[in-house]
Short mmCIF file of C-alpha atoms in Angstrom, two decimals:
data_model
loop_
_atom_site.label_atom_id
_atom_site.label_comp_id
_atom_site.label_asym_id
_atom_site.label_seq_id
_atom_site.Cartn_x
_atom_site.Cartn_y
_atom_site.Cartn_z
CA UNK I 129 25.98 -15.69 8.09
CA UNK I 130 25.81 -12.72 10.49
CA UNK I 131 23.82 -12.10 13.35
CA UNK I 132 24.05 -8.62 14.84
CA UNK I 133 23.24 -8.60 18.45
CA UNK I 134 24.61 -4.90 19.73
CA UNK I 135 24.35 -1.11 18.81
CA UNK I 136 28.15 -1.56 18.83
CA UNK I 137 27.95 -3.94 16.41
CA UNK I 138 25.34 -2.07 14.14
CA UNK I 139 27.46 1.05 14.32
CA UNK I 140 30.04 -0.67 12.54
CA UNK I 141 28.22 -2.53 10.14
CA UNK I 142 26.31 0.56 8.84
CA UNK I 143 29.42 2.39 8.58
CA UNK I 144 30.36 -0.27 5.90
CA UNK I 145 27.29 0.12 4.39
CA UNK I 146 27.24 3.67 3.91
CA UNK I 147 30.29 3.32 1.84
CA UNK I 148 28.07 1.36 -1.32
CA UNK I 149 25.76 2.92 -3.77
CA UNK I 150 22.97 0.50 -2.70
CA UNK I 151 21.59 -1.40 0.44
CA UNK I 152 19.24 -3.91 0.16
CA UNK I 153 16.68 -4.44 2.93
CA UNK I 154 14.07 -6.16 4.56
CA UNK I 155 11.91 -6.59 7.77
CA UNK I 156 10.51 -9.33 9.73
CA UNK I 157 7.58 -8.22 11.81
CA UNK I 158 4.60 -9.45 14.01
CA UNK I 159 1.25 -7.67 13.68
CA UNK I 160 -1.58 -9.76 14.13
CA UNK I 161 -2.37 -8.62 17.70
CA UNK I 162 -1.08 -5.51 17.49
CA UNK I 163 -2.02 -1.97 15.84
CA UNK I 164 1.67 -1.09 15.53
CA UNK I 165 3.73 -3.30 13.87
CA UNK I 166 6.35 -5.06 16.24
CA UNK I 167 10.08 -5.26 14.72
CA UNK I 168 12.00 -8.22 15.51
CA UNK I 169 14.61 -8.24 12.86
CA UNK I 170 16.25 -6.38 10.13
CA UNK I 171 18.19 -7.59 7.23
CA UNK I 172 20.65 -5.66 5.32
CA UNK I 173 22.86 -6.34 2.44
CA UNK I 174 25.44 -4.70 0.42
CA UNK I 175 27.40 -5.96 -2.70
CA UNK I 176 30.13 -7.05 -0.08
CA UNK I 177 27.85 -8.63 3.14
CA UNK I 178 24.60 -9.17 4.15
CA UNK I 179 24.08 -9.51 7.45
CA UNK I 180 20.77 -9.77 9.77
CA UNK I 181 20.21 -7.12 13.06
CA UNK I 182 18.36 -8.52 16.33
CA UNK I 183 16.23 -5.61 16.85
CA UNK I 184 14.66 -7.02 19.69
CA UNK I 185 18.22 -7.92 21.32
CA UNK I 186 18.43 -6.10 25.39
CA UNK I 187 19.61 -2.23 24.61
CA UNK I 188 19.71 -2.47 20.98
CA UNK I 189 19.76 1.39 19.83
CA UNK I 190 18.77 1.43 15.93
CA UNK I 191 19.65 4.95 15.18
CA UNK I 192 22.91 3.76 13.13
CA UNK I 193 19.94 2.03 11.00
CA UNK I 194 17.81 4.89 10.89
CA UNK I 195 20.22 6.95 9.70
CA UNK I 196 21.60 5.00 6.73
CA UNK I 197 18.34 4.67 5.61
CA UNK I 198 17.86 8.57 5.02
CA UNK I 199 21.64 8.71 3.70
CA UNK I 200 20.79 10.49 0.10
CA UNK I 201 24.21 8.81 -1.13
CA UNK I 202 22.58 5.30 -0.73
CA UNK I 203 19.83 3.62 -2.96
CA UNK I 204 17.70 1.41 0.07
CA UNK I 205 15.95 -1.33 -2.06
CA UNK I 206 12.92 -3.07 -1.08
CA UNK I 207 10.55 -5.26 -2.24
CA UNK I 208 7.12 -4.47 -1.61
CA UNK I 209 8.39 -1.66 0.62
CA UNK I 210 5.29 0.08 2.40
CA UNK I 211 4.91 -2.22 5.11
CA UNK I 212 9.03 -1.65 6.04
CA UNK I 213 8.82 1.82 5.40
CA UNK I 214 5.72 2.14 7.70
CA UNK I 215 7.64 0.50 10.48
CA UNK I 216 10.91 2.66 10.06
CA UNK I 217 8.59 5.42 10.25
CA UNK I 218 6.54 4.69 12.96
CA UNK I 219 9.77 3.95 15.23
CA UNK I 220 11.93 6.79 13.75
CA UNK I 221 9.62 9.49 12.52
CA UNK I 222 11.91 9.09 8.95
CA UNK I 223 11.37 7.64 5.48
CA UNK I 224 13.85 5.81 3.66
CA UNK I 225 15.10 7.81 0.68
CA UNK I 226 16.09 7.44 -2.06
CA UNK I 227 13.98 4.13 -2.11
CA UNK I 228 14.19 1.50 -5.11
CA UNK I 229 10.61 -0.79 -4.95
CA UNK I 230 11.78 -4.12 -6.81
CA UNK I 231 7.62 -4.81 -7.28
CA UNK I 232 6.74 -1.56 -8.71
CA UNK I 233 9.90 -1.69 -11.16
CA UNK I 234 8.74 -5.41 -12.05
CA UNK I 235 5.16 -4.36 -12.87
CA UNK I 236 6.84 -1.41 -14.82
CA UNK I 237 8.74 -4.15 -16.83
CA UNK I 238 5.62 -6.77 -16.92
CA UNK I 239 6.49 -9.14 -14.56
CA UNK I 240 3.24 -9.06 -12.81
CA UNK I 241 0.87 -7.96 -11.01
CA UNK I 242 2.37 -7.55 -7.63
CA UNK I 243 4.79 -10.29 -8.00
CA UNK I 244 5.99 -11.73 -5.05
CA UNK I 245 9.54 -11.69 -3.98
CA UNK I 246 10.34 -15.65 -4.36
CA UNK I 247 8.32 -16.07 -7.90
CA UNK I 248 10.84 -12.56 -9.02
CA UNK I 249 14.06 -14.20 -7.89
CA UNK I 250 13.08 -17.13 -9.84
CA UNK I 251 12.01 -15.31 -12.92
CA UNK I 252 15.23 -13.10 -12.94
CA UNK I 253 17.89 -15.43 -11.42
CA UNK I 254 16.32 -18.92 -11.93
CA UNK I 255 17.01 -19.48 -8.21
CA UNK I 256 14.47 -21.40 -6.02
CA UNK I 257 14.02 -20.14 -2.89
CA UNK I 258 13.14 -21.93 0.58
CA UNK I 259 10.40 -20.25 2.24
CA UNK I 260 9.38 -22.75 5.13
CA UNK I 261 10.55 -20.14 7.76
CA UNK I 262 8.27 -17.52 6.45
CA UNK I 263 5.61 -18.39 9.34
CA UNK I 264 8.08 -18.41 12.30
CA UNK I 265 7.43 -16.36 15.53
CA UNK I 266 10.01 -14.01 14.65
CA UNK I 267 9.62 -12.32 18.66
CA UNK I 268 11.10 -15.79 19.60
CA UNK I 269 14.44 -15.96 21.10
CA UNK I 270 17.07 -17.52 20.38
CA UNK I 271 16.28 -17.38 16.40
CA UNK I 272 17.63 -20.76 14.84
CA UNK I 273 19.92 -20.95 12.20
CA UNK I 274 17.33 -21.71 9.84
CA UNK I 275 15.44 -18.40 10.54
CA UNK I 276 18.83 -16.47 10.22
CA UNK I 277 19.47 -18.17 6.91
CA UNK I 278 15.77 -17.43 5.61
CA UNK I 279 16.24 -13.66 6.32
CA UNK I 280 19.23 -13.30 5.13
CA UNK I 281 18.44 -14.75 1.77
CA UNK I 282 15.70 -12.02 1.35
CA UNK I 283 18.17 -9.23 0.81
CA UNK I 284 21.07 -11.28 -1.12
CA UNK I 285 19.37 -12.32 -3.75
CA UNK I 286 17.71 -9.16 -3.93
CA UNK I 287 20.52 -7.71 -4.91
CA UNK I 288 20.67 -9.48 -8.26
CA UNK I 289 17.31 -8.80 -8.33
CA UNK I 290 17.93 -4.75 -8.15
CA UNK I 291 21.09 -4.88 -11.47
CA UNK I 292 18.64 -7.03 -13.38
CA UNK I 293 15.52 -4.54 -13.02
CA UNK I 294 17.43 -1.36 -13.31
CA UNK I 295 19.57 -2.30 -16.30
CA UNK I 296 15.82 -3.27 -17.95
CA UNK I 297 14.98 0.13 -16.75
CA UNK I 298 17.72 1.33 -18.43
CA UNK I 299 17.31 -0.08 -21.85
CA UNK I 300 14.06 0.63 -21.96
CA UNK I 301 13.91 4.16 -20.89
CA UNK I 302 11.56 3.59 -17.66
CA UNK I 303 13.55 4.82 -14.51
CA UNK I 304 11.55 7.50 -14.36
CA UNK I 305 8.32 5.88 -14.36
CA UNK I 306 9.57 3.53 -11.23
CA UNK I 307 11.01 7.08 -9.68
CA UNK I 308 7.24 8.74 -10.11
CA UNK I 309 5.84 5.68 -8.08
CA UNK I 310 8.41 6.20 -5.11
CA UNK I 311 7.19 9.71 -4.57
CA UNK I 312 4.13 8.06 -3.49
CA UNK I 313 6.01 5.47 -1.13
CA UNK I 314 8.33 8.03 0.10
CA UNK I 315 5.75 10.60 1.02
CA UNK I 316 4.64 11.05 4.78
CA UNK I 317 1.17 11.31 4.36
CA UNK I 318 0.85 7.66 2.72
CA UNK I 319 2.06 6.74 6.88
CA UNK I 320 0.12 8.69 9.20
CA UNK I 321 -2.91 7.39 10.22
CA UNK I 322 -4.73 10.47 11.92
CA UNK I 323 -7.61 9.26 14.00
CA UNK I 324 -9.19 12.50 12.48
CA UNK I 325 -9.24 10.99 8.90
CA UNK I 326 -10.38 7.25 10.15
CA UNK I 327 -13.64 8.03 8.24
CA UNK I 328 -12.18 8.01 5.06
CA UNK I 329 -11.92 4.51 4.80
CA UNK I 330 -15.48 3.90 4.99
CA UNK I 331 -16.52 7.55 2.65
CA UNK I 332 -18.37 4.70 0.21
CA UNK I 333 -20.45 3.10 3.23
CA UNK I 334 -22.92 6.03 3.92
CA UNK I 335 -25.28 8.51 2.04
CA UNK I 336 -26.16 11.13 4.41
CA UNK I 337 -24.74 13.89 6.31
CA UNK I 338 -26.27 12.53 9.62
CA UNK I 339 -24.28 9.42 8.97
CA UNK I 340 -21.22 10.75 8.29
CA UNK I 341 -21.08 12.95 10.99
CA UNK I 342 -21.49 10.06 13.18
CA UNK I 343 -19.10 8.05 11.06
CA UNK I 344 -16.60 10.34 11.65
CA UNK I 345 -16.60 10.52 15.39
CA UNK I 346 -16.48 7.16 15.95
CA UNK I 347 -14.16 6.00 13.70
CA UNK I 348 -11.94 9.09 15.32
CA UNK I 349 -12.92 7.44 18.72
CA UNK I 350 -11.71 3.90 18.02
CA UNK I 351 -8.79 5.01 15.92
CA UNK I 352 -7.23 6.88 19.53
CA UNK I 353 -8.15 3.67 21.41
CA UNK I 354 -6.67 0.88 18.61
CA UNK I 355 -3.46 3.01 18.75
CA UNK I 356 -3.27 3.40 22.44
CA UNK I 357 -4.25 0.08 23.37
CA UNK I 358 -2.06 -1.36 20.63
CA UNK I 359 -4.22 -3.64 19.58
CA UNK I 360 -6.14 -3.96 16.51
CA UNK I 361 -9.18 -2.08 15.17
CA UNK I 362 -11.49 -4.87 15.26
CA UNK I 363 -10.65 -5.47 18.72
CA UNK I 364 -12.24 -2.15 19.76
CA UNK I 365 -14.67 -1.94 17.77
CA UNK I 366 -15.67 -4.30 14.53
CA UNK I 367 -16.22 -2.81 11.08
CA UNK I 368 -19.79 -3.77 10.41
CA UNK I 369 -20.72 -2.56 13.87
CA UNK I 370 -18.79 0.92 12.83
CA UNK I 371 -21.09 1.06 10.52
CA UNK I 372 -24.57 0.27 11.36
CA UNK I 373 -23.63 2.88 14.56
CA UNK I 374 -22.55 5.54 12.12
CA UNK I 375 -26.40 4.42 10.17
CA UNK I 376 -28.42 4.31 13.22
CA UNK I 377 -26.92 7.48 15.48
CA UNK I 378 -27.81 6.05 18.98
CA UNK I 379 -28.31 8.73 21.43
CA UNK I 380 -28.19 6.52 24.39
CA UNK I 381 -26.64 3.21 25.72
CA UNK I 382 -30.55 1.65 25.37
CA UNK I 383 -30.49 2.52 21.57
CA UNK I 384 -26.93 1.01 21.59
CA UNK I 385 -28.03 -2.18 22.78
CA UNK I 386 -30.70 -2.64 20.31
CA UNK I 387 -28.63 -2.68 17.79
CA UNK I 388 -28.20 -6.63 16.29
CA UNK I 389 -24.29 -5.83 15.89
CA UNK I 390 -23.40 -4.99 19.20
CA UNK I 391 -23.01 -8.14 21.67
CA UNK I 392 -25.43 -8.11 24.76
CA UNK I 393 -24.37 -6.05 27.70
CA UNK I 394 -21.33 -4.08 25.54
CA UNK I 395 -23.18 -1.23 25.91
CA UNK I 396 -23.12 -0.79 29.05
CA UNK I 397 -18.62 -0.90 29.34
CA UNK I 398 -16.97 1.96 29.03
CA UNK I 399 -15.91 1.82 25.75
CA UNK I 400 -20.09 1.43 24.93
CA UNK I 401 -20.57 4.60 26.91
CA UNK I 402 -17.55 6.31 24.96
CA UNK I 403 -19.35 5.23 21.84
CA UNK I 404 -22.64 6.42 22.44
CA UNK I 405 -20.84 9.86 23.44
CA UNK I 406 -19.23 10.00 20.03
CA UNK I 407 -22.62 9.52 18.16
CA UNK I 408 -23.95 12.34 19.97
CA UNK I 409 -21.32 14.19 19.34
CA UNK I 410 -21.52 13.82 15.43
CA UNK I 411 -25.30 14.41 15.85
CA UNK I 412 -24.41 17.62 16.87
CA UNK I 413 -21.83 18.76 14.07
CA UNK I 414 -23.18 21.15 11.57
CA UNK I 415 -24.00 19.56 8.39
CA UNK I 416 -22.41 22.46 6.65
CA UNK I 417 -19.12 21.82 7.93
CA UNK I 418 -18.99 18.24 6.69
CA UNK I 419 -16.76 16.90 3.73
CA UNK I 420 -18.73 16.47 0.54
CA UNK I 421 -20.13 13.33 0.99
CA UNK I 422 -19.08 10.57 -2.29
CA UNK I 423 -22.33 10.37 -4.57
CA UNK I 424 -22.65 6.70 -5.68
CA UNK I 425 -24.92 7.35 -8.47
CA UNK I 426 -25.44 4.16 -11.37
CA UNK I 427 -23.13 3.76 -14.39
CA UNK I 428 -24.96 4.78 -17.27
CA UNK I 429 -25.78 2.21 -20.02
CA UNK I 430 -23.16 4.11 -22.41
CA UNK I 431 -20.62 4.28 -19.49
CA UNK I 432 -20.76 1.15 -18.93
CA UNK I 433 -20.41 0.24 -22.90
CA UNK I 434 -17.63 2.86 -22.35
CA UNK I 435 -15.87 1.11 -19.36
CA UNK I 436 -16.05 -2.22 -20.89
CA UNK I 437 -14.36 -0.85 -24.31
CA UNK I 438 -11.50 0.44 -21.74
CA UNK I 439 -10.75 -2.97 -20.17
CA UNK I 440 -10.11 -3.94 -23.62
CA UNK I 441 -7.80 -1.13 -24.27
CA UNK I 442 -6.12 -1.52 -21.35
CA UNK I 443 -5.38 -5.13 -21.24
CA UNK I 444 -4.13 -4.84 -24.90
CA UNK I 445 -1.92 -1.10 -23.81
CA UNK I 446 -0.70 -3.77 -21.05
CA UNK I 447 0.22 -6.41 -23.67
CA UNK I 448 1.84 -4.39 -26.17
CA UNK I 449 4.10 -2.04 -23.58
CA UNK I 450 4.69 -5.16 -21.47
CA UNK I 451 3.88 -3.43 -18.22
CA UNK I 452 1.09 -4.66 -15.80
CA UNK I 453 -2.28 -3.49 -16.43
CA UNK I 454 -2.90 -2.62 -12.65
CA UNK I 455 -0.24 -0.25 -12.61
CA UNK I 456 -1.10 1.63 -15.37
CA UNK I 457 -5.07 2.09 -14.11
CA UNK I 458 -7.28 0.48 -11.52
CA UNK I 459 -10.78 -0.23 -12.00
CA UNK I 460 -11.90 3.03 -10.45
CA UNK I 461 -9.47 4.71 -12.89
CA UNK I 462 -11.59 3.31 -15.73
CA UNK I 463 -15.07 4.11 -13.65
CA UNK I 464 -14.14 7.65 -13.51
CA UNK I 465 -12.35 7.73 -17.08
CA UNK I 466 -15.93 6.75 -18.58
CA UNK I 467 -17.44 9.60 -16.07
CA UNK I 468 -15.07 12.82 -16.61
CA UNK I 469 -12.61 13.70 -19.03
CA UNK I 470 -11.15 15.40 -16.24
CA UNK I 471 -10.81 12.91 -13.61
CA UNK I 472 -8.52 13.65 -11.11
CA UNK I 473 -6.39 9.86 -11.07
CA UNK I 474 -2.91 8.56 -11.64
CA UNK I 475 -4.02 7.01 -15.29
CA UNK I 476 -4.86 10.66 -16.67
CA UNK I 477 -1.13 11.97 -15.57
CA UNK I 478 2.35 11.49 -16.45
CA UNK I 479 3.91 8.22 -18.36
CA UNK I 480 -0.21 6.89 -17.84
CA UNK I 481 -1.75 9.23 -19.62
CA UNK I 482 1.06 9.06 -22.21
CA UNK I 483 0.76 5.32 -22.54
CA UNK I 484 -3.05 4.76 -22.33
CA UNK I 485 -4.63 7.88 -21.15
CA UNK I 486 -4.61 9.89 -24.27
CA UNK I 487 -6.05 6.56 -26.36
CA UNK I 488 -8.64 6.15 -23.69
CA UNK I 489 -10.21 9.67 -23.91
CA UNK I 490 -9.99 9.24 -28.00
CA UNK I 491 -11.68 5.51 -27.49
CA UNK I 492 -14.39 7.34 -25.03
CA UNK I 493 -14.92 10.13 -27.93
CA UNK I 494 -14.94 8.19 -30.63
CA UNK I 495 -11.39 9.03 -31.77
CA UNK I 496 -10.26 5.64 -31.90
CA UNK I 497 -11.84 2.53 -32.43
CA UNK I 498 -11.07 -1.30 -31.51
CA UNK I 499 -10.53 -4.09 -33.98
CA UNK I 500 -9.62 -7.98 -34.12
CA UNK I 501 -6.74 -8.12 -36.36
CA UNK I 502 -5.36 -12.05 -36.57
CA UNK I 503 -6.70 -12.55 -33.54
CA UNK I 504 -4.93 -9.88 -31.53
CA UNK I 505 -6.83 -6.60 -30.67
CA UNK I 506 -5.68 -3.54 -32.81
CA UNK I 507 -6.38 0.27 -32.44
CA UNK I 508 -8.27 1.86 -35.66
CA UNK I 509 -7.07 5.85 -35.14
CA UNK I 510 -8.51 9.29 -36.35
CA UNK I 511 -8.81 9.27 -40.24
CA UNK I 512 -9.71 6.04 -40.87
CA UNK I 513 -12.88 5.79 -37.89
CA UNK I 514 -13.80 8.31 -39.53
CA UNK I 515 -14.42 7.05 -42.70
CA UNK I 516 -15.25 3.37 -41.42
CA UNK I 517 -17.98 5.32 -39.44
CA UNK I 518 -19.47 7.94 -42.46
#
């Protein structure tokens, strides 16, 4: 067990890390009143040592870290990495690469959906692991022994965990699905959170261009004031309020105050007074210039025949391929599979579309049909719907 407490000390031990194929790694972080994440530790393992880094220890320069995470010689393996690699980014302005996400492989191989790191370790190494320190104040200092122990144990056994999924890989020719899937997590844009595109979160919420152009000022506004308050969004400003201000469009602090969401006398502050300015300011956008607002219109009776028929197919794609179903299509994917042939989603590209995409546009056109077959659903293709249907 290794505690690293200096940048001299990091130095070193990322130097020794550089020198394997793979790293394994993991983060323990404190968010809940905070916008940005707050690092307090790091672990890191290689075949040979695992050790865990004090991040918040006096002087402690993580560039060593940073940079062996962008090494291109060195596989940096994760498990349910976005969170980690948001926080590497944030501080660093860099994305670990090449990146190995031990969830995404195991709902490649059909371990799950989103499988947790302690039910994987026991599915692929049969080990039982002891999660009581997952809870700790992790800004605390001096970590106990127990803590140390805890985080270290997240990136050791990962490391079995990482030859078991990539020899399954392997054998069954899927490396390049997982690889596909990192693109995602190893892209900038999944990270930045402009306070320009704030909005987007809440696209589904409102119907017309007065709204949105409200919507999107304020969300902008209380995007710039979560991040440079460092605290989080709700703290500013709640959701539902967002909302019914982005609905109503007050032009003035009175019309603010009426408003059931907003507590008595907020209105007035200066962050009610910045508010109100940021309606008005959306009032005054042209509607021209305004993203196409989302049309929400009813699933039609067939679509919704269609959709159903999909689940099916999916679930039993899923079942035969023994992959998760949520990684091969989401619900939307299905919505907007039943909508448009052409639907612009991850289940009509790639290894998807391969695996289920093709068979659901043939299920949609009548191309295929569904049957019960000793109990198990079957595919009836081409030649034969056609003459169960004449």
């Amino acid at each position: 067990m290794m505690l690293i407490t200096s940048s001299s000390e990091l130095a070193a031990i990322c130097a020794r890390l550089a020198k394997h194929p793979f790293v394994t790694v993991d983060t323990e972080f404190l968010r809940e009143t905070t916008f940005w994440p707050k690092l307090c530790v790091i672990q890191l393992a290689s075949p040979d040592e695992a050790v865990a880094i004090d991040a918040l220890a006096p002087d402690m320069d993580l560039a060593p870290f940073f940079d062996l995470m962008v090494d291109p010689g060195i596989v940096k393996v994760f498990h349910a990495a976005r969170q980690d690699v948001e926080i590497i980014w944030h501080l660093s302005k860099r994305i670990p690469a090449p990146l190995f996400d031990s969830q995404v492989a195991a709902m490649v191989l059909g371990y799950g959906d989103s499988i947790s790191y302690d039910q994987l370790v026991q599915r692929t190494n049969g080990t039982q692991l002891d999660k009581t320190s997952r809870f700790t104040d992790w800004s605390k200092r001096p970590l106990s022994e127990a803590q140390i122990i805890y985080a270290i144990a997240d990136v050791t056994h990962l490391r079995d965990v990482y030859l078991k999924l990539t020899g399954e890989l392997e054998k069954r020719g899927r490396s390049d699905w997982v690889a596909e899937e990192m693109r995602v997590l190893t892209s900038p844009e999944t990270y930045r959170q402009e306070p320009e595109r704030a909005w987007e979160r809440f696209r589904t919420r409102v119907r017309k261009p007065r709204e949105l152009a409200v919507l999107m000022e304020v969300a902008a506004w209380r995007e710039r004031e979560a991040q440079m308050r460092n605290v989080p969004r709700s703290r500013v400003l709640k959701d539902d309020s967002l909302i019914d201000i982005a609905m109503t469009g007050p032009k003035t602090v009175e019309a603010l105050g009426a408003m059931r969401s907003i507590p008595k006398g907020w209105e007035r502050s200066r962050d009610g007074i910045s508010v109100v300015e940021a309606a008005v300011r959306g009032l005054a956008l042209d509607p021209k210039t305004l993203p196409a607002i989302d049309k929400h219109r009813p699933p039609s009776q067939a679509q919704s025949a269609t959709v159903e028929l999909l689940k099916v197919l999916l679930k039993m794609v899923a079942e035969k391929h023994h992959v998760a179903a949520k990684v091969v299509a989401t619900s939307d994917d299905l919505d907007r599979i039943a909508e448009d042939d052409e639907a612009d989603i991850g289940a009509l590209k790639g290894w998807r579309r391969e695996l289920f995409g093709e068979k659901a546009l043939a299920l949609k056109h009548g191309k295929l049909a569904l049957a019960i077959e000793r109990g198990r659903v079957v595919t009836i293709e081409n030649a034969m719907v056609a003459s169960l249907t004449a």
